[in-house]
Amino acid sequence: MTAAVPVPDLLADNDLLQSVLEASLTALNLLRPLYGPGGELVDFSLDYLNPAGQRMVGLPARPGGSVGAHFPHAQANGLLAFYRRVFETGEPGQFDFHYQTAEINSFFLVAARRSGEVLVASILDSTNYHDRPALEQTLRQSQAREQAAREAAERERTLLEAVLAQAPVAIGIFQGDDQVVHQANGLLCALLGYPPAQLVGRPLLDGVPELRGKNFTKLMVEAARTGVPFRGQEAPAQLPQPDGQPATHYFNFVYQRLYNTRGGILGMLGMATDVTEQVLARHQVLALNEELAATNAALAASNEEFLTNNAALAHAQLQLQQLNHELEARVAERTQAAQQAQAAAEQRRRQLERLFEQVPAAICILAGPELVYELVNPGYQRLFPGRRLLGRPLLEALPELAGQPVWHSLRRVYETGQTHEEREMMIPMARHEGGPLEDFYLHYIQQARYDEQGRIDGLVVFALDITDQARARQESAALQAEVLATARRQAQEREAFYQVFEQTPAAIAFLRGPEHRLVYFNQAYQQLFPGRAMQGRTVAEMQPEAEAQGFVALLDGVYQSGKTFVGNELALTIEPADGSPAHTSYFNFTYQPYQENGHTIGLSVFAYDVTEQVLGRRQRAEVQAQLQAVFEQAPVAIGILQGTGYVVRVANASIGALWGLDPAEALGRPLFEVLPEVAKQGVRELLDGVRRTGTPFVAHELPIVLNRRGRPEKMYFNFVYQPIRRAEGSESAVAVVATDVSQQVAARQQVALANDELQAANQQLTRTNADLDNFIYTASHDLKAPITNIEGLLAALQEQLPPAVQHDELVQPLLRMMHDAIERFQKTIGHLTDISKLQQAHAQPTEAVDLAALVEDIRLDLAPALAAAGTRLFVDVARCPTLSFAPKNLRSILYNLLSNAIKYADPVRPPVVWLRCARTAGTVLLEVQDNGLGLTEAQQRQLFIMFQRLHSHVEGSGVGLYMVKKIVENAGGSIAVRSQPGEGSTFTVRLPG
C-alpha cells in the first residue's frame, strides 16, 4: 500500500475553520486516500478528528493509521466502499450503517464530500433517531413548519398593510356588482369625507351618496367586465369637507382588476390622486392669459383712441403724429415681445412634458478589476458598521474574503460576464475593523456592469442577509431534539403518560383489537364528540361519519401493516349528537400501532386540532394576496429600502417607471447605487433621520436633480419616507411612496411668469397713458387761443357784412354752420380740459357722502328727462347710507350712468331703470340696470374709449363713460358691463370701502 500525495495542513493558518471544527456537535473526519501496488484505492488514512469525533470513537485528534485498521468492520458494513465511491466520482453522498463491536453498538449516518485530495466525512449517531417515536417527531416537525409559515405570512402581511396604510395616494379595494368597499386606506376616507367605519363593508354609493349620478361606479363596472383598466384625468367631484360643506375636487384615478396568484379576480382596485391644486393652477394660467389678452386689447383701444384724437387735431398739432408713431412702435414692440415670451413658455412646457415621461437611472458598482467600492448601500454598510468601505478595493476593505468562494465567484463574473447566484452561502466576515469573524448566511447575486463600448468595468452585487433565519433553524432543530428526548423519557411510564394526556390540548385515544375499540381517551378527545358514549365502543359505532369519510379504513391499514400513518391538516366533518348543523375541523394526527410480544394489539391516536391555524392561514393568504396585488398593481411609485444600506428590497412597476428601469434590475441593490446622483442631495440624511427617530418624513414638492439622458434635470416630488418596524420595535426598513408633481410646479412657475409679463404690460400701459395725458393737456391749452381768435374773426366778419348778405339764402346757412363748428370745437376743447384735470386729480379729498340725498338731488336734475321719456326710476340704497368718496366725483359717476340709461331706452317697451347699492367684504357695489337697447359684444369692447359714440340718434360727446372709468380707477375701483341687445344693460361699479 502506498501513501497518497501529501495534503497541506488545512488547519494551520485558518483559525475560523479550526473554531468551526472544534465547535461542531457532529463528528468530522479528514481522510487521505491510500493506494495499492497497482494504483487502486484500497483504504484511507485517518488524518484528523474534531473533538466530537474524538469523543465518539475514543481516538486522539491526529490518530494516524487507516480506517480499516481502526474500524475492522468498515469493509463488511459497506463504509469503505461508500468512501471510495464518493472520492472516485466526486459526487457527495450519505450512508446509513450499523456498527457493532464490544465497545460500540449504534446506528450511524455519514455524509461525505471530496475536497481536492482530502475526503471530508461528517458522522452522526442516529440511534436516537431510530428509537424516536414517530408520533412526537411528526408533531413537532408539523408545529415547527406551521410556526415558520405563520411568522413569514405575518411579516409579509404587516409589511404590505403598512405600505397600503401609509401610501400618499387614495387606495381602495371594491368587490361585487355593488362595489362593496373591502378595504380603504386613510387618505381615501379623508378624500371622500367619511370615516372607515361608514365605508368598509358597504356598497360605495351607500357610503358616499354624493357619488350617485356620477359615472364613477359605471366606469368601475365596465373596467371589471372588460378587464381593461380605466384611467381618469382631472375628473371633478363634489365631496364633503371637514366643515360639512361640499367642495369641488379634481382627481386622476385608475380602476383595474385585482388578481390572485392563480389568476382569479379578487375585486377591483381603485387609486386616486388629488390634482385639484394643479388644475386650479392651470385655470389661473388661463385666466391670466385672458387678462393679458384684455390688456393687449385695451392697449390697442388706447392706440385707436390716440389715432382718433390725432385725426381730429392734426391741423393744430403736428407733434401729435410723431408721438402717435412712437406709441405704435412701442405697442408693436411690446406685443411682439409678449407673443414671443408666450411661445417660448409654451415650447418649454411641451419640452418638459416630453422629458418628464422618463426617469433616468444610474447603477452603482464595484469598479475596476480591483473591485473598488464606488457606492455602498446603507444596508450593505450595516453589515460592517465599524469599517470604511467607499473608495477602497474589496480585499483591502474586507481582507478576510481572500481565498473564499465568494471572492473567486466575483473574479469569474468580472472576467466572464456571466451572472452568478448563491443561496444560503455561509461567509465568515468581521463586522468591525480587526474584530472577530462571524458566520454570515447570505443569498446573493453578482452581475457584471458594462461601459459604453460593451466592456466590463465593474460589478453589481445584491446580497440578502439570512443569518437570523439560519440560526433560528439551528436553534429550532436543537429545541426539537430536546423536546423529543423529553417525550421519550415520559413514555417510560404509562400512568405518567395518562396524566400528561389529560392536561394536553391534543386529542389522544388508545384503540384495542382489529375492530378499534376505545380503551382510553383524554378529555380533549371527548370534547371533539360531545354527548356521545365512547368508552368500550368501536370507532365505527361511536363515529359513523368517520367510517363514511374513510378514517376507519386508514385504521385498518395501520393495524394490518404495522406502519405508522401521519396525516397533516386532514378535514373531518363532525355531526353533533344534538342534531345541530355539522361542522368541519382540520387535524394533524398520527395512527401508530403498539405491540405485545411482537404482535400488534391496538393503535394509538394522537390528534391536534389545527382548524384555527388552517382557517387563519387561508385568511392570511387571502389578505396577503390582496395586499400584494394592491402593491404590485399600484399606479404610484412604491418601494421598500432595507437596512442602513437602503437596499432596494421591493419595487413596484410604477417606481421602476419613475427610475426608468425594470424593477427587477434594482432589487437587491443599494438605492445610491441605483440613483447615485441623489446621494449628495440630502436624501441619505433624510433616510438616516427616519431610521434614527422612527418618525415618518413627508415632503411636498421637494426638488430632486436626476440624470436624464446624460444631463441633469430638476424634478419635483411629493413623497413619504415611512419607517417599518420589527416586532420588537426597531426599524428594519423604510417604505417610500412617491408622486411626481413636476407638472404642477411648472404650472405654478408659469403663473408667476405670466404675472411678471402682466406687470410689465401694466407698466407700459401706465407710461402710454401718461404720455397721452400730457398730450391732451397740451392740446387743450394750445388750441384755446386759436379757436377764440377764429370766433372773434367770424364775429367781426358778420358785423361787416350788410344785412342783406347776412340773410342771403346761401350765406346764412354757411354762417350758422361756421358757428356750430366753432361751438363743437369749443366743447371738444372743454372735454379735453376736463379730462386733463381728471388725469391730474388722482387723489381728491373724500368725505362721508349721504348716498340717498345725493341720488335724490340727481333725480331732480334728471326729472325733465325722466318725464320726457316716461322712465320709471327705482332706487335701493338702504344698505349704503353713507359712502366715503369725493362728492363731486361720485355725483359725476351716478349722473352719467343714470342719464345714459334714460337716453338709450328701447322704444318697444316702457323704460325702467334700477339703482342699487350693497357692501361685501370691504367693497361697495353700485349697480345701474336698464331695459334699454343693450349692447353687442363688439360695442362693449369700445364702450369706455374716449370720443367713442355707439348710437347716433341722441346727442352725446363720447366722453362721459370714459371719464366715469377714469374716476373709478383713480379711486382704486373698477367698472364692468353686462348687456344683451334688446334686453338692456347693467353697469357695476366696485369701490373700496
mmCIF file of C-alpha atoms in Angstrom, residues 754-977:
data_model
loop_
_atom_site.group_PDB
_atom_site.id
_atom_site.type_symbol
_atom_site.label_atom_id
_atom_site.label_comp_id
_atom_site.label_asym_id
_atom_site.label_seq_id
_atom_site.Cartn_x
_atom_site.Cartn_y
_atom_site.Cartn_z
ATOM 1 C CA ALA A 754 -47.490 85.327 -16.617
ATOM 2 C CA ASN A 755 -47.781 87.669 -13.623
ATOM 3 C CA ASP A 756 -44.421 89.189 -14.472
ATOM 4 C CA GLU A 757 -45.494 89.705 -18.072
ATOM 5 C CA LEU A 758 -48.784 91.251 -16.932
ATOM 6 C CA GLN A 759 -46.955 93.619 -14.597
ATOM 7 C CA ALA A 760 -44.633 94.678 -17.417
ATOM 8 C CA ALA A 761 -47.640 95.283 -19.680
ATOM 9 C CA ASN A 762 -49.313 97.366 -16.989
ATOM 10 C CA GLN A 763 -46.185 99.453 -16.548
ATOM 11 C CA GLN A 764 -46.000 100.021 -20.290
ATOM 12 C CA LEU A 765 -49.691 100.947 -20.383
ATOM 13 C CA THR A 766 -49.155 103.376 -17.488
ATOM 14 C CA ARG A 767 -46.343 105.090 -19.362
ATOM 15 C CA THR A 768 -48.509 105.261 -22.502
ATOM 16 C CA ASN A 769 -51.414 106.784 -20.560
ATOM 17 C CA ALA A 770 -49.085 109.341 -19.022
ATOM 18 C CA ASP A 771 -47.874 110.365 -22.499
ATOM 19 C CA LEU A 772 -51.473 110.600 -23.651
ATOM 20 C CA ASP A 773 -52.419 112.718 -20.630
ATOM 21 C CA ASN A 774 -49.569 115.122 -21.346
ATOM 22 C CA PHE A 775 -50.697 115.446 -24.958
ATOM 23 C CA ILE A 776 -54.327 116.067 -24.017
ATOM 24 C CA TYR A 777 -53.307 118.709 -21.529
ATOM 25 C CA THR A 778 -51.042 120.467 -24.067
ATOM 26 C CA ALA A 779 -53.572 120.220 -26.900
ATOM 27 C CA SER A 780 -56.479 121.558 -24.838
ATOM 28 C CA HIS A 781 -54.491 124.614 -23.747
ATOM 29 C CA ASP A 782 -52.713 125.365 -27.056
ATOM 30 C CA LEU A 783 -55.973 125.251 -29.050
ATOM 31 C CA LYS A 784 -57.986 127.613 -26.880
ATOM 32 C CA ALA A 785 -56.360 130.801 -28.214
ATOM 33 C CA PRO A 786 -56.618 129.875 -31.955
ATOM 34 C CA ILE A 787 -60.302 128.914 -31.717
ATOM 35 C CA THR A 788 -61.049 132.108 -29.744
ATOM 36 C CA ASN A 789 -59.376 134.117 -32.487
ATOM 37 C CA ILE A 790 -61.392 132.293 -35.137
ATOM 38 C CA GLU A 791 -64.588 133.042 -33.204
ATOM 39 C CA GLY A 792 -63.639 136.725 -32.956
ATOM 40 C CA LEU A 793 -62.808 136.961 -36.642
ATOM 41 C CA LEU A 794 -66.136 135.330 -37.511
ATOM 42 C CA ALA A 795 -67.998 137.842 -35.342
ATOM 43 C CA ALA A 796 -66.104 140.735 -36.933
ATOM 44 C CA LEU A 797 -66.849 139.382 -40.379
ATOM 45 C CA GLN A 798 -70.539 139.046 -39.551
ATOM 46 C CA GLU A 799 -70.626 142.663 -38.317
ATOM 47 C CA GLN A 800 -69.052 143.905 -41.541
ATOM 48 C CA LEU A 801 -71.451 142.067 -43.780
ATOM 49 C CA PRO A 802 -74.504 144.024 -44.907
ATOM 50 C CA PRO A 803 -77.812 142.681 -43.525
ATOM 51 C CA ALA A 804 -78.888 141.615 -46.976
ATOM 52 C CA VAL A 805 -75.811 139.489 -47.374
ATOM 53 C CA GLN A 806 -76.172 138.008 -43.900
ATOM 54 C CA HIS A 807 -79.712 136.898 -44.721
ATOM 55 C CA ASP A 808 -78.819 135.564 -48.136
ATOM 56 C CA GLU A 809 -80.063 132.015 -48.563
ATOM 57 C CA LEU A 810 -76.536 130.797 -49.230
ATOM 58 C CA VAL A 811 -74.590 132.933 -46.747
ATOM 59 C CA GLN A 812 -76.901 132.454 -43.736
ATOM 60 C CA PRO A 813 -76.539 128.606 -43.623
ATOM 61 C CA LEU A 814 -72.764 128.938 -44.026
ATOM 62 C CA LEU A 815 -72.539 131.339 -41.118
ATOM 63 C CA ARG A 816 -74.704 129.035 -38.971
ATOM 64 C CA MET A 817 -72.523 126.012 -39.879
ATOM 65 C CA MET A 818 -69.388 128.003 -39.005
ATOM 66 C CA HIS A 819 -70.877 128.969 -35.597
ATOM 67 C CA ASP A 820 -71.893 125.320 -34.948
ATOM 68 C CA ALA A 821 -68.399 124.073 -35.886
ATOM 69 C CA ILE A 822 -66.769 126.617 -33.547
ATOM 70 C CA GLU A 823 -69.208 125.641 -30.755
ATOM 71 C CA ARG A 824 -68.488 121.925 -31.213
ATOM 72 C CA PHE A 825 -64.761 122.590 -31.292
ATOM 73 C CA GLN A 826 -65.029 124.596 -28.077
ATOM 74 C CA LYS A 827 -66.975 121.721 -26.433
ATOM 75 C CA THR A 828 -64.271 119.296 -27.531
ATOM 76 C CA ILE A 829 -61.599 121.543 -26.040
ATOM 77 C CA GLY A 830 -63.699 121.756 -22.871
ATOM 78 C CA HIS A 831 -63.918 117.951 -22.654
ATOM 79 C CA LEU A 832 -60.182 117.705 -23.173
ATOM 80 C CA THR A 833 -59.669 120.213 -20.385
ATOM 81 C CA ASP A 834 -61.971 118.224 -18.073
ATOM 82 C CA ILE A 835 -60.112 115.008 -18.937
ATOM 83 C CA SER A 836 -56.774 116.706 -18.303
ATOM 84 C CA LYS A 837 -57.987 117.921 -14.934
ATOM 85 C CA LEU A 838 -59.319 114.443 -14.170
ATOM 86 C CA GLN A 839 -55.988 112.801 -15.038
ATOM 87 C CA GLN A 840 -54.149 115.183 -12.715
ATOM 88 C CA ALA A 841 -56.570 114.758 -9.806
ATOM 89 C CA HIS A 842 -55.919 111.177 -8.710
ATOM 90 C CA ALA A 843 -56.434 111.871 -5.004
ATOM 91 C CA GLN A 844 -59.490 114.096 -4.442
ATOM 92 C CA PRO A 845 -60.328 114.642 -0.766
ATOM 93 C CA THR A 846 -63.014 112.246 0.425
ATOM 94 C CA GLU A 847 -65.823 112.743 2.885
ATOM 95 C CA ALA A 848 -68.863 110.874 4.107
ATOM 96 C CA VAL A 849 -71.499 111.294 1.391
ATOM 97 C CA ASP A 850 -75.204 110.763 2.134
ATOM 98 C CA LEU A 851 -75.926 108.489 -0.817
ATOM 99 C CA ALA A 852 -79.742 108.742 -0.664
ATOM 100 C CA ALA A 853 -79.603 112.557 -0.620
ATOM 101 C CA LEU A 854 -77.126 112.630 -3.492
ATOM 102 C CA VAL A 855 -79.319 110.323 -5.592
ATOM 103 C CA GLU A 856 -82.392 112.450 -4.854
ATOM 104 C CA ASP A 857 -80.520 115.578 -5.986
ATOM 105 C CA ILE A 858 -79.565 113.811 -9.248
ATOM 106 C CA ARG A 859 -83.183 112.660 -9.698
ATOM 107 C CA LEU A 860 -84.337 116.302 -9.530
ATOM 108 C CA ASP A 861 -81.791 117.306 -12.195
ATOM 109 C CA LEU A 862 -82.935 114.461 -14.426
ATOM 110 C CA ALA A 863 -86.632 114.999 -13.754
ATOM 111 C CA PRO A 864 -87.324 116.622 -17.156
ATOM 112 C CA ALA A 865 -85.560 113.789 -18.988
ATOM 113 C CA LEU A 866 -87.372 111.149 -16.866
ATOM 114 C CA ALA A 867 -90.715 112.797 -17.614
ATOM 115 C CA ALA A 868 -89.995 113.218 -21.317
ATOM 116 C CA ALA A 869 -89.028 109.562 -21.739
ATOM 117 C CA GLY A 870 -91.669 108.210 -19.343
ATOM 118 C CA THR A 871 -88.921 106.396 -17.420
ATOM 119 C CA ARG A 872 -89.545 104.830 -14.021
ATOM 120 C CA LEU A 873 -86.515 105.011 -11.685
ATOM 121 C CA PHE A 874 -86.287 102.572 -8.725
ATOM 122 C CA VAL A 875 -83.671 103.285 -6.045
ATOM 123 C CA ASP A 876 -82.458 100.783 -3.374
ATOM 124 C CA VAL A 877 -79.510 102.230 -1.415
ATOM 125 C CA ALA A 878 -80.642 101.427 2.141
ATOM 126 C CA ARG A 879 -77.629 99.137 2.703
ATOM 127 C CA CYS A 880 -75.238 102.015 1.904
ATOM 128 C CA PRO A 881 -76.425 105.016 3.918
ATOM 129 C CA THR A 882 -73.075 106.804 3.527
ATOM 130 C CA LEU A 883 -70.063 106.397 1.246
ATOM 131 C CA SER A 884 -66.546 107.749 1.814
ATOM 132 C CA PHE A 885 -65.809 109.393 -1.543
ATOM 133 C CA ALA A 886 -65.225 112.717 -3.278
ATOM 134 C CA PRO A 887 -68.798 114.105 -3.601
ATOM 135 C CA LYS A 888 -68.240 115.719 -6.989
ATOM 136 C CA ASN A 889 -66.755 112.544 -8.475
ATOM 137 C CA LEU A 890 -69.485 110.302 -7.003
ATOM 138 C CA ARG A 891 -72.164 112.614 -8.441
ATOM 139 C CA SER A 892 -70.433 112.544 -11.849
ATOM 140 C CA ILE A 893 -70.391 108.705 -11.833
ATOM 141 C CA LEU A 894 -74.068 108.303 -10.955
ATOM 142 C CA TYR A 895 -75.256 111.184 -13.149
ATOM 143 C CA ASN A 896 -73.540 109.810 -16.271
ATOM 144 C CA LEU A 897 -74.762 106.230 -15.702
ATOM 145 C CA LEU A 898 -78.360 107.284 -14.965
ATOM 146 C CA SER A 899 -78.580 109.815 -17.833
ATOM 147 C CA ASN A 900 -77.263 107.204 -20.281
ATOM 148 C CA ALA A 901 -79.823 104.673 -19.042
ATOM 149 C CA ILE A 902 -82.581 107.239 -19.731
ATOM 150 C CA LYS A 903 -81.227 108.337 -23.146
ATOM 151 C CA TYR A 904 -80.761 104.862 -24.616
ATOM 152 C CA ALA A 905 -84.213 103.484 -23.840
ATOM 153 C CA ASP A 906 -85.795 100.927 -26.173
ATOM 154 C CA PRO A 907 -88.958 102.372 -27.773
ATOM 155 C CA VAL A 908 -90.637 98.947 -27.909
ATOM 156 C CA ARG A 909 -91.220 98.776 -24.099
ATOM 157 C CA PRO A 910 -91.733 101.173 -21.174
ATOM 158 C CA PRO A 911 -88.302 102.225 -19.886
ATOM 159 C CA VAL A 912 -87.324 101.163 -16.356
ATOM 160 C CA VAL A 913 -84.040 101.974 -14.544
ATOM 161 C CA TRP A 914 -82.815 100.441 -11.263
ATOM 162 C CA LEU A 915 -80.109 101.856 -8.955
ATOM 163 C CA ARG A 916 -78.845 99.525 -6.213
ATOM 164 C CA CYS A 917 -76.037 99.587 -3.659
ATOM 165 C CA ALA A 918 -74.544 96.820 -1.480
ATOM 166 C CA ARG A 919 -71.455 96.180 0.668
ATOM 167 C CA THR A 920 -69.344 92.986 0.596
ATOM 168 C CA ALA A 921 -66.060 92.390 2.412
ATOM 169 C CA GLY A 922 -64.556 95.875 2.201
ATOM 170 C CA THR A 923 -66.103 96.675 -1.201
ATOM 171 C CA VAL A 924 -69.019 98.893 -2.221
ATOM 172 C CA LEU A 925 -71.055 97.711 -5.222
ATOM 173 C CA LEU A 926 -73.053 100.317 -7.175
ATOM 174 C CA GLU A 927 -75.296 98.852 -9.881
ATOM 175 C CA VAL A 928 -77.291 100.721 -12.572
ATOM 176 C CA GLN A 929 -79.577 98.478 -14.630
ATOM 177 C CA ASP A 930 -81.890 99.345 -17.527
ATOM 178 C CA ASN A 931 -84.124 97.537 -20.003
ATOM 179 C CA GLY A 932 -82.937 99.675 -22.919
ATOM 180 C CA LEU A 933 -81.337 98.974 -26.290
ATOM 181 C CA GLY A 934 -78.484 96.857 -24.965
ATOM 182 C CA LEU A 935 -75.001 96.375 -26.452
ATOM 183 C CA THR A 936 -73.329 93.777 -28.613
ATOM 184 C CA GLU A 937 -70.000 92.234 -27.517
ATOM 185 C CA ALA A 938 -68.152 94.380 -30.057
ATOM 186 C CA GLN A 939 -69.850 97.542 -28.717
ATOM 187 C CA GLN A 940 -68.995 96.557 -25.143
ATOM 188 C CA ARG A 941 -65.289 96.406 -26.063
ATOM 189 C CA GLN A 942 -65.473 100.042 -27.390
ATOM 190 C CA LEU A 943 -67.711 101.388 -24.648
ATOM 191 C CA PHE A 944 -65.119 103.181 -22.485
ATOM 192 C CA ILE A 945 -62.966 104.614 -25.305
ATOM 193 C CA MET A 946 -62.707 108.425 -25.462
ATOM 194 C CA PHE A 947 -64.933 110.130 -28.061
ATOM 195 C CA GLN A 948 -66.498 106.779 -28.928
ATOM 196 C CA ARG A 949 -70.250 107.034 -29.649
ATOM 197 C CA LEU A 950 -72.241 103.864 -30.295
ATOM 198 C CA HIS A 951 -75.674 105.406 -31.045
ATOM 199 C CA SER A 952 -76.134 108.456 -33.281
ATOM 200 C CA HIS A 953 -79.877 109.058 -32.745
ATOM 201 C CA VAL A 954 -79.238 111.011 -29.480
ATOM 202 C CA GLU A 955 -76.788 113.746 -28.629
ATOM 203 C CA GLY A 956 -73.531 112.910 -26.902
ATOM 204 C CA SER A 957 -69.784 113.549 -26.894
ATOM 205 C CA GLY A 958 -68.403 110.079 -26.252
ATOM 206 C CA VAL A 959 -66.553 111.347 -23.168
ATOM 207 C CA GLY A 960 -68.928 110.553 -20.259
ATOM 208 C CA LEU A 961 -68.206 106.834 -19.768
ATOM 209 C CA TYR A 962 -64.503 107.425 -20.412
ATOM 210 C CA MET A 963 -64.479 109.938 -17.527
ATOM 211 C CA VAL A 964 -66.526 107.581 -15.309
ATOM 212 C CA LYS A 965 -63.972 104.809 -15.855
ATOM 213 C CA LYS A 966 -61.076 107.176 -15.076
ATOM 214 C CA ILE A 967 -62.739 108.446 -11.875
ATOM 215 C CA VAL A 968 -63.451 104.888 -10.679
ATOM 216 C CA GLU A 969 -59.969 103.580 -11.475
ATOM 217 C CA ASN A 970 -58.288 106.643 -9.907
ATOM 218 C CA ALA A 971 -60.158 105.740 -6.710
ATOM 219 C CA GLY A 972 -58.852 102.168 -6.827
ATOM 220 C CA GLY A 973 -62.077 100.663 -8.135
ATOM 221 C CA SER A 974 -63.364 99.072 -11.319
ATOM 222 C CA ILE A 975 -66.368 99.267 -13.654
ATOM 223 C CA ALA A 976 -67.865 96.439 -15.736
ATOM 224 C CA VAL A 977 -70.859 95.993 -18.001
#
